[in-house]
Amino acid sequence: MRKNIVAGNWKMNNDLAQTEALITDLKRQTQTSNAEVMIAPAFTNLWQAFQTLKDDTIEVISQNMHFAENGAYTGEVSASMLKSIGITTVILGHSERRAYYNETDASLAKKVDAALANDMRIIFCFGEELADRKAGKQEAVVENQIKNALFHLDASAFKHIVLAYEPVWAIGTGETASPEQAQDMHAFIRKTLENKYGHTIADDMTILYGGSVKPGNAKEIFGKPDVDGGLIGGAALKAEDFYAIVDAF
Ligand code: PEP
């Protein structure tokens, strides 16, 4: 079943005290919403955030994980470690991870497998760079990213996956894809899934848009028929802005 989701990616922002303060602000403003709401604090604050929100409707999720179960991977965190503190959803493939930490479609395919083997839900991110869009290659780039990291999976895996289309040129730049650009790409993504896995899986897939979503543009973007919510960076760091975006549903 397709869901509406608004997920806040806090990136490398907020120490423990700031995390607690922002969660307090979020809890103060909690309201009934037609969307599932998630926040992704830094690894060091996941336990505290989870404990504070475990009886709340806001889900605490992870920004990343490693593909191995354990071993000599200094500085990394595994799916089972996340599960052991109650985290059951992970963002994979964010463009900052791809750009700064050399994450590739092949390494992401391994992370996807590890997350699924641990019964985790995945928010899988992908999107073209500005040069790709200028060259008219955005659909080919996105199709490859999806195929290379996900198309080895059985159809049954897709109920654990949420897709997040995030054009790299729109992330943290203040530049947003127009609602029409988002809709066109989301419809293309759904078609790509349909061609491989059939209509039901494609129609049920939740596809988020990410890239400078703000209170002022969320309603128009989320109003498009193939846009099921958003992955929010900068605007997730202020409770009022984040809730104004959640309220767009
Ligand atoms: C993101 O990092 O996923 C993102 C969409 O960031 P921003 O909203 O700041 O563009």
PDB file of N, CA, C and O in Angstrom, residues 5-11 16 19-20 22-24 26-27 36-64 79 81-91 119-123 231 242-243:
ATOM      1  N   ILE A   5       4.689   9.796   3.428  1.00  0.00           N
ATOM      2  CA  ILE A   5       5.770   9.829   4.424  1.00  0.00           C
ATOM      3  C   ILE A   5       6.477  11.171   4.339  1.00  0.00           C
ATOM      4  O   ILE A   5       6.754  11.667   3.237  1.00  0.00           O
ATOM      5  N   VAL A   6       6.753  11.752   5.500  1.00  0.00           N
ATOM      6  CA  VAL A   6       7.660  12.907   5.549  1.00  0.00           C
ATOM      7  C   VAL A   6       8.781  12.532   6.504  1.00  0.00           C
ATOM      8  O   VAL A   6       8.542  12.254   7.688  1.00  0.00           O
ATOM      9  N   ALA A   7      10.011  12.466   5.977  1.00  0.00           N
ATOM     10  CA  ALA A   7      11.162  12.042   6.780  1.00  0.00           C
ATOM     11  C   ALA A   7      12.182  13.174   6.836  1.00  0.00           C
ATOM     12  O   ALA A   7      12.545  13.745   5.802  1.00  0.00           O
ATOM     13  N   GLY A   8      12.628  13.491   8.034  1.00  0.00           N
ATOM     14  CA  GLY A   8      13.634  14.539   8.217  1.00  0.00           C
ATOM     15  C   GLY A   8      15.019  13.932   8.351  1.00  0.00           C
ATOM     16  O   GLY A   8      15.262  13.126   9.250  1.00  0.00           O
ATOM     17  N   ASN A   9      15.893  14.304   7.442  1.00  0.00           N
ATOM     18  CA  ASN A   9      17.289  13.850   7.491  1.00  0.00           C
ATOM     19  C   ASN A   9      18.109  14.956   8.151  1.00  0.00           C
ATOM     20  O   ASN A   9      18.370  15.979   7.532  1.00  0.00           O
ATOM     21  N   TRP A  10      18.511  14.703   9.391  1.00  0.00           N
ATOM     22  CA  TRP A  10      19.212  15.758  10.149  1.00  0.00           C
ATOM     23  C   TRP A  10      20.682  15.869   9.751  1.00  0.00           C
ATOM     24  O   TRP A  10      21.373  16.780  10.200  1.00  0.00           O
ATOM     25  N   LYS A  11      21.187  14.914   8.988  1.00  0.00           N
ATOM     26  CA  LYS A  11      22.600  14.907   8.562  1.00  0.00           C
ATOM     27  C   LYS A  11      23.515  15.046   9.786  1.00  0.00           C
ATOM     28  O   LYS A  11      23.168  14.572  10.868  1.00  0.00           O
ATOM     29  N   LEU A  16      23.812  15.975  21.373  1.00  0.00           N
ATOM     30  CA  LEU A  16      22.778  15.326  22.194  1.00  0.00           C
ATOM     31  C   LEU A  16      21.781  16.349  22.746  1.00  0.00           C
ATOM     32  O   LEU A  16      20.559  16.160  22.651  1.00  0.00           O
ATOM     33  N   THR A  19      19.636  17.657  20.027  1.00  0.00           N
ATOM     34  CA  THR A  19      18.688  16.614  19.589  1.00  0.00           C
ATOM     35  C   THR A  19      17.500  16.568  20.544  1.00  0.00           C
ATOM     36  O   THR A  19      16.335  16.542  20.117  1.00  0.00           O
ATOM     37  N   GLU A  20      17.814  16.581  21.839  1.00  0.00           N
ATOM     38  CA  GLU A  20      16.727  16.536  22.827  1.00  0.00           C
ATOM     39  C   GLU A  20      15.832  17.773  22.690  1.00  0.00           C
ATOM     40  O   GLU A  20      14.605  17.680  22.767  1.00  0.00           O
ATOM     41  N   LEU A  22      15.267  19.665  20.016  1.00  0.00           N
ATOM     42  CA  LEU A  22      14.439  19.622  18.793  1.00  0.00           C
ATOM     43  C   LEU A  22      13.317  18.591  18.939  1.00  0.00           C
ATOM     44  O   LEU A  22      12.171  18.831  18.529  1.00  0.00           O
ATOM     45  N   ILE A  23      13.617  17.471  19.577  1.00  0.00           N
ATOM     46  CA  ILE A  23      12.561  16.466  19.787  1.00  0.00           C
ATOM     47  C   ILE A  23      11.488  17.019  20.727  1.00  0.00           C
ATOM     48  O   ILE A  23      10.288  16.812  20.507  1.00  0.00           O
ATOM     49  N   THR A  24      11.908  17.754  21.749  1.00  0.00           N
ATOM     50  CA  THR A  24      10.919  18.374  22.648  1.00  0.00           C
ATOM     51  C   THR A  24      10.016  19.315  21.856  1.00  0.00           C
ATOM     52  O   THR A  24       8.791  19.306  22.004  1.00  0.00           O
ATOM     53  N   LEU A  26       9.374  19.137  18.671  1.00  0.00           N
ATOM     54  CA  LEU A  26       8.533  18.330  17.772  1.00  0.00           C
ATOM     55  C   LEU A  26       7.364  17.729  18.538  1.00  0.00           C
ATOM     56  O   LEU A  26       6.227  17.732  18.068  1.00  0.00           O
ATOM     57  N   LYS A  27       7.660  17.228  19.741  1.00  0.00           N
ATOM     58  CA  LYS A  27       6.593  16.596  20.533  1.00  0.00           C
ATOM     59  C   LYS A  27       5.537  17.623  20.921  1.00  0.00           C
ATOM     60  O   LYS A  27       4.348  17.326  20.952  1.00  0.00           O
ATOM     61  N   GLU A  36       3.070   9.469   7.601  1.00  0.00           N
ATOM     62  CA  GLU A  36       3.993   8.903   8.588  1.00  0.00           C
ATOM     63  C   GLU A  36       5.144   9.887   8.720  1.00  0.00           C
ATOM     64  O   GLU A  36       5.666  10.366   7.705  1.00  0.00           O
ATOM     65  N   VAL A  37       5.549  10.161   9.943  1.00  0.00           N
ATOM     66  CA  VAL A  37       6.606  11.147  10.178  1.00  0.00           C
ATOM     67  C   VAL A  37       7.827  10.435  10.753  1.00  0.00           C
ATOM     68  O   VAL A  37       7.702   9.608  11.656  1.00  0.00           O
ATOM     69  N   MET A  38       8.996  10.751  10.203  1.00  0.00           N
ATOM     70  CA  MET A  38      10.243  10.109  10.657  1.00  0.00           C
ATOM     71  C   MET A  38      11.328  11.167  10.823  1.00  0.00           C
ATOM     72  O   MET A  38      11.315  12.174  10.108  1.00  0.00           O
ATOM     73  N   ILE A  39      12.256  10.908  11.746  1.00  0.00           N
ATOM     74  CA  ILE A  39      13.441  11.767  11.844  1.00  0.00           C
ATOM     75  C   ILE A  39      14.684  10.880  11.881  1.00  0.00           C
ATOM     76  O   ILE A  39      14.664   9.792  12.450  1.00  0.00           O
ATOM     77  N   ALA A  40      15.769  11.381  11.281  1.00  0.00           N
ATOM     78  CA  ALA A  40      17.024  10.637  11.240  1.00  0.00           C
ATOM     79  C   ALA A  40      18.134  11.464  11.888  1.00  0.00           C
ATOM     80  O   ALA A  40      18.829  12.224  11.215  1.00  0.00           O
ATOM     81  N   PRO A  41      18.279  11.354  13.223  1.00  0.00           N
ATOM     82  CA  PRO A  41      19.390  12.037  13.899  1.00  0.00           C
ATOM     83  C   PRO A  41      20.717  11.302  13.642  1.00  0.00           C
ATOM     84  O   PRO A  41      20.734  10.223  13.053  1.00  0.00           O
ATOM     85  N   ALA A  42      21.814  11.886  14.126  1.00  0.00           N
ATOM     86  CA  ALA A  42      23.137  11.254  13.983  1.00  0.00           C
ATOM     87  C   ALA A  42      23.193   9.964  14.809  1.00  0.00           C
ATOM     88  O   ALA A  42      22.438   9.795  15.768  1.00  0.00           O
ATOM     89  N   PHE A  43      24.116   9.072  14.425  1.00  0.00           N
ATOM     90  CA  PHE A  43      24.248   7.780  15.128  1.00  0.00           C
ATOM     91  C   PHE A  43      24.314   7.956  16.648  1.00  0.00           C
ATOM     92  O   PHE A  43      23.691   7.206  17.384  1.00  0.00           O
ATOM     93  N   THR A  44      25.119   8.935  17.098  1.00  0.00           N
ATOM     94  CA  THR A  44      25.358   9.063  18.547  1.00  0.00           C
ATOM     95  C   THR A  44      24.078   9.383  19.317  1.00  0.00           C
ATOM     96  O   THR A  44      24.029   9.175  20.532  1.00  0.00           O
ATOM     97  N   ASN A  45      23.069   9.900  18.621  1.00  0.00           N
ATOM     98  CA  ASN A  45      21.852  10.334  19.314  1.00  0.00           C
ATOM     99  C   ASN A  45      20.636   9.443  19.034  1.00  0.00           C
ATOM    100  O   ASN A  45      19.532   9.737  19.480  1.00  0.00           O
ATOM    101  N   LEU A  46      20.875   8.348  18.293  1.00  0.00           N
ATOM    102  CA  LEU A  46      19.735   7.498  17.925  1.00  0.00           C
ATOM    103  C   LEU A  46      19.087   6.851  19.148  1.00  0.00           C
ATOM    104  O   LEU A  46      17.862   6.783  19.259  1.00  0.00           O
ATOM    105  N   TRP A  47      19.921   6.355  20.052  1.00  0.00           N
ATOM    106  CA  TRP A  47      19.386   5.648  21.226  1.00  0.00           C
ATOM    107  C   TRP A  47      18.510   6.592  22.044  1.00  0.00           C
ATOM    108  O   TRP A  47      17.366   6.273  22.377  1.00  0.00           O
ATOM    109  N   GLN A  48      19.058   7.778  22.332  1.00  0.00           N
ATOM    110  CA  GLN A  48      18.313   8.744  23.143  1.00  0.00           C
ATOM    111  C   GLN A  48      17.019   9.155  22.429  1.00  0.00           C
ATOM    112  O   GLN A  48      15.948   9.219  23.030  1.00  0.00           O
ATOM    113  N   ALA A  49      17.137   9.417  21.126  1.00  0.00           N
ATOM    114  CA  ALA A  49      15.954   9.841  20.358  1.00  0.00           C
ATOM    115  C   ALA A  49      14.903   8.732  20.357  1.00  0.00           C
ATOM    116  O   ALA A  49      13.709   8.982  20.547  1.00  0.00           O
ATOM    117  N   PHE A  50      15.362   7.503  20.172  1.00  0.00           N
ATOM    118  CA  PHE A  50      14.423   6.373  20.149  1.00  0.00           C
ATOM    119  C   PHE A  50      13.712   6.236  21.490  1.00  0.00           C
ATOM    120  O   PHE A  50      12.487   6.046  21.549  1.00  0.00           O
ATOM    121  N   GLN A  51      14.498   6.339  22.583  1.00  0.00           N
ATOM    122  CA  GLN A  51      13.890   6.198  23.914  1.00  0.00           C
ATOM    123  C   GLN A  51      12.841   7.284  24.144  1.00  0.00           C
ATOM    124  O   GLN A  51      11.774   7.034  24.687  1.00  0.00           O
ATOM    125  N   THR A  52      13.158   8.507  23.710  1.00  0.00           N
ATOM    126  CA  THR A  52      12.241   9.627  23.946  1.00  0.00           C
ATOM    127  C   THR A  52      10.972   9.496  23.110  1.00  0.00           C
ATOM    128  O   THR A  52       9.910   9.946  23.509  1.00  0.00           O
ATOM    129  N   LEU A  53      11.093   8.882  21.942  1.00  0.00           N
ATOM    130  CA  LEU A  53       9.951   8.863  21.014  1.00  0.00           C
ATOM    131  C   LEU A  53       9.282   7.499  20.881  1.00  0.00           C
ATOM    132  O   LEU A  53       8.414   7.325  20.027  1.00  0.00           O
ATOM    133  N   LYS A  54       9.681   6.536  21.739  1.00  0.00           N
ATOM    134  CA  LYS A  54       9.183   5.183  21.463  1.00  0.00           C
ATOM    135  C   LYS A  54       7.663   5.055  21.604  1.00  0.00           C
ATOM    136  O   LYS A  54       7.070   4.182  20.992  1.00  0.00           O
ATOM    137  N   ASP A  55       7.025   5.940  22.378  1.00  0.00           N
ATOM    138  CA  ASP A  55       5.558   5.867  22.471  1.00  0.00           C
ATOM    139  C   ASP A  55       4.888   6.951  21.626  1.00  0.00           C
ATOM    140  O   ASP A  55       3.698   7.227  21.780  1.00  0.00           O
ATOM    141  N   ASP A  56       5.649   7.572  20.765  1.00  0.00           N
ATOM    142  CA  ASP A  56       5.143   8.668  19.941  1.00  0.00           C
ATOM    143  C   ASP A  56       4.880   8.151  18.523  1.00  0.00           C
ATOM    144  O   ASP A  56       5.267   7.034  18.167  1.00  0.00           O
ATOM    145  N   THR A  57       4.256   8.982  17.704  1.00  0.00           N
ATOM    146  CA  THR A  57       4.027   8.546  16.321  1.00  0.00           C
ATOM    147  C   THR A  57       5.232   8.842  15.423  1.00  0.00           C
ATOM    148  O   THR A  57       5.284   8.385  14.285  1.00  0.00           O
ATOM    149  N   ILE A  58       6.186   9.612  15.916  1.00  0.00           N
ATOM    150  CA  ILE A  58       7.373   9.918  15.092  1.00  0.00           C
ATOM    151  C   ILE A  58       8.335   8.736  15.166  1.00  0.00           C
ATOM    152  O   ILE A  58       8.729   8.306  16.250  1.00  0.00           O
ATOM    153  N   GLU A  59       8.729   8.214  14.002  1.00  0.00           N
ATOM    154  CA  GLU A  59       9.680   7.093  13.987  1.00  0.00           C
ATOM    155  C   GLU A  59      11.116   7.623  13.884  1.00  0.00           C
ATOM    156  O   GLU A  59      11.384   8.537  13.097  1.00  0.00           O
ATOM    157  N   VAL A  60      12.005   7.044  14.669  1.00  0.00           N
ATOM    158  CA  VAL A  60      13.419   7.414  14.607  1.00  0.00           C
ATOM    159  C   VAL A  60      14.118   6.444  13.661  1.00  0.00           C
ATOM    160  O   VAL A  60      14.001   5.219  13.815  1.00  0.00           O
ATOM    161  N   ILE A  61      14.815   6.980  12.671  1.00  0.00           N
ATOM    162  CA  ILE A  61      15.437   6.135  11.652  1.00  0.00           C
ATOM    163  C   ILE A  61      16.917   6.507  11.507  1.00  0.00           C
ATOM    164  O   ILE A  61      17.361   7.539  11.999  1.00  0.00           O
ATOM    165  N   SER A  62      17.656   5.650  10.810  1.00  0.00           N
ATOM    166  CA  SER A  62      19.104   5.866  10.669  1.00  0.00           C
ATOM    167  C   SER A  62      19.432   6.490   9.305  1.00  0.00           C
ATOM    168  O   SER A  62      18.744   6.242   8.315  1.00  0.00           O
ATOM    169  N   GLN A  63      20.509   7.256   9.278  1.00  0.00           N
ATOM    170  CA  GLN A  63      20.935   7.912   8.025  1.00  0.00           C
ATOM    171  C   GLN A  63      21.747   6.972   7.135  1.00  0.00           C
ATOM    172  O   GLN A  63      21.980   7.279   5.964  1.00  0.00           O
ATOM    173  N   ASN A  64      22.210   5.855   7.705  1.00  0.00           N
ATOM    174  CA  ASN A  64      23.140   5.004   6.962  1.00  0.00           C
ATOM    175  C   ASN A  64      23.386   3.736   7.765  1.00  0.00           C
ATOM    176  O   ASN A  64      23.024   3.653   8.934  1.00  0.00           O
ATOM    177  N   ALA A  79      23.490  -3.214  10.553  1.00  0.00           N
ATOM    178  CA  ALA A  79      22.028  -3.304  10.683  1.00  0.00           C
ATOM    179  C   ALA A  79      21.648  -3.907  12.029  1.00  0.00           C
ATOM    180  O   ALA A  79      20.734  -3.423  12.699  1.00  0.00           O
ATOM    181  N   MET A  81      23.235  -3.816  14.807  1.00  0.00           N
ATOM    182  CA  MET A  81      23.459  -2.831  15.878  1.00  0.00           C
ATOM    183  C   MET A  81      22.284  -1.854  15.949  1.00  0.00           C
ATOM    184  O   MET A  81      21.801  -1.510  17.028  1.00  0.00           O
ATOM    185  N   LEU A  82      21.834  -1.412  14.783  1.00  0.00           N
ATOM    186  CA  LEU A  82      20.682  -0.492  14.758  1.00  0.00           C
ATOM    187  C   LEU A  82      19.448  -1.192  15.316  1.00  0.00           C
ATOM    188  O   LEU A  82      18.724  -0.643  16.148  1.00  0.00           O
ATOM    189  N   LYS A  83      19.234  -2.433  14.858  1.00  0.00           N
ATOM    190  CA  LYS A  83      18.068  -3.174  15.353  1.00  0.00           C
ATOM    191  C   LYS A  83      18.116  -3.345  16.868  1.00  0.00           C
ATOM    192  O   LYS A  83      17.092  -3.308  17.535  1.00  0.00           O
ATOM    193  N   SER A  84      19.328  -3.521  17.406  1.00  0.00           N
ATOM    194  CA  SER A  84      19.451  -3.784  18.851  1.00  0.00           C
ATOM    195  C   SER A  84      19.037  -2.581  19.691  1.00  0.00           C
ATOM    196  O   SER A  84      18.771  -2.721  20.875  1.00  0.00           O
ATOM    197  N   ILE A  85      18.987  -1.383  19.091  1.00  0.00           N
ATOM    198  CA  ILE A  85      18.488  -0.230  19.860  1.00  0.00           C
ATOM    199  C   ILE A  85      17.099   0.206  19.358  1.00  0.00           C
ATOM    200  O   ILE A  85      16.636   1.296  19.677  1.00  0.00           O
ATOM    201  N   GLY A  86      16.476  -0.632  18.567  1.00  0.00           N
ATOM    202  CA  GLY A  86      15.080  -0.371  18.192  1.00  0.00           C
ATOM    203  C   GLY A  86      14.877   0.308  16.853  1.00  0.00           C
ATOM    204  O   GLY A  86      13.744   0.591  16.459  1.00  0.00           O
ATOM    205  N   ILE A  87      15.958   0.562  16.116  1.00  0.00           N
ATOM    206  CA  ILE A  87      15.826   1.260  14.825  1.00  0.00           C
ATOM    207  C   ILE A  87      15.532   0.236  13.729  1.00  0.00           C
ATOM    208  O   ILE A  87      16.305  -0.708  13.541  1.00  0.00           O
ATOM    209  N   THR A  88      14.457   0.447  12.982  1.00  0.00           N
ATOM    210  CA  THR A  88      14.078  -0.547  11.975  1.00  0.00           C
ATOM    211  C   THR A  88      13.978   0.025  10.553  1.00  0.00           C
ATOM    212  O   THR A  88      13.561  -0.669   9.634  1.00  0.00           O
ATOM    213  N   THR A  89      14.326   1.290  10.401  1.00  0.00           N
ATOM    214  CA  THR A  89      14.322   1.900   9.058  1.00  0.00           C
ATOM    215  C   THR A  89      15.656   2.605   8.834  1.00  0.00           C
ATOM    216  O   THR A  89      16.178   3.252   9.749  1.00  0.00           O
ATOM    217  N   VAL A  90      16.180   2.475   7.624  1.00  0.00           N
ATOM    218  CA  VAL A  90      17.476   3.093   7.316  1.00  0.00           C
ATOM    219  C   VAL A  90      17.417   3.799   5.956  1.00  0.00           C
ATOM    220  O   VAL A  90      16.808   3.291   5.011  1.00  0.00           O
ATOM    221  N   ILE A  91      18.028   4.979   5.897  1.00  0.00           N
ATOM    222  CA  ILE A  91      18.203   5.679   4.619  1.00  0.00           C
ATOM    223  C   ILE A  91      19.460   5.105   3.965  1.00  0.00           C
ATOM    224  O   ILE A  91      20.507   5.021   4.607  1.00  0.00           O
ATOM    225  N   ASP A 119      15.461  -7.558   8.263  1.00  0.00           N
ATOM    226  CA  ASP A 119      14.058  -7.111   8.353  1.00  0.00           C
ATOM    227  C   ASP A 119      13.931  -5.613   8.569  1.00  0.00           C
ATOM    228  O   ASP A 119      13.077  -5.156   9.336  1.00  0.00           O
ATOM    229  N   MET A 120      14.789  -4.853   7.926  1.00  0.00           N
ATOM    230  CA  MET A 120      14.678  -3.400   8.052  1.00  0.00           C
ATOM    231  C   MET A 120      13.935  -2.830   6.852  1.00  0.00           C
ATOM    232  O   MET A 120      13.965  -3.376   5.753  1.00  0.00           O
ATOM    233  N   ARG A 121      13.308  -1.690   7.089  1.00  0.00           N
ATOM    234  CA  ARG A 121      12.721  -0.936   5.977  1.00  0.00           C
ATOM    235  C   ARG A 121      13.793   0.012   5.452  1.00  0.00           C
ATOM    236  O   ARG A 121      14.589   0.562   6.223  1.00  0.00           O
ATOM    237  N   ILE A 122      13.788   0.227   4.144  1.00  0.00           N
ATOM    238  CA  ILE A 122      14.822   1.047   3.496  1.00  0.00           C
ATOM    239  C   ILE A 122      14.178   2.259   2.826  1.00  0.00           C
ATOM    240  O   ILE A 122      13.169   2.120   2.132  1.00  0.00           O
ATOM    241  N   ILE A 123      14.773   3.425   3.029  1.00  0.00           N
ATOM    242  CA  ILE A 123      14.452   4.577   2.170  1.00  0.00           C
ATOM    243  C   ILE A 123      15.633   4.693   1.216  1.00  0.00           C
ATOM    244  O   ILE A 123      16.742   5.069   1.623  1.00  0.00           O
ATOM    245  N   LEU A 231      11.627  13.671   1.541  1.00  0.00           N
ATOM    246  CA  LEU A 231      12.794  13.540   2.411  1.00  0.00           C
ATOM    247  C   LEU A 231      13.327  14.962   2.557  1.00  0.00           C
ATOM    248  O   LEU A 231      13.638  15.629   1.562  1.00  0.00           O
ATOM    249  N   PHE A 242       9.295  21.952   9.827  1.00  0.00           N
ATOM    250  CA  PHE A 242       9.072  20.530   9.549  1.00  0.00           C
ATOM    251  C   PHE A 242       7.578  20.220   9.623  1.00  0.00           C
ATOM    252  O   PHE A 242       7.021  19.572   8.738  1.00  0.00           O
ATOM    253  N   TYR A 243       6.923  20.723  10.657  1.00  0.00           N
ATOM    254  CA  TYR A 243       5.489  20.449  10.776  1.00  0.00           C
ATOM    255  C   TYR A 243       4.662  21.160   9.717  1.00  0.00           C
ATOM    256  O   TYR A 243       3.620  20.657   9.299  1.00  0.00           O
TER     257      TYR A 243
END
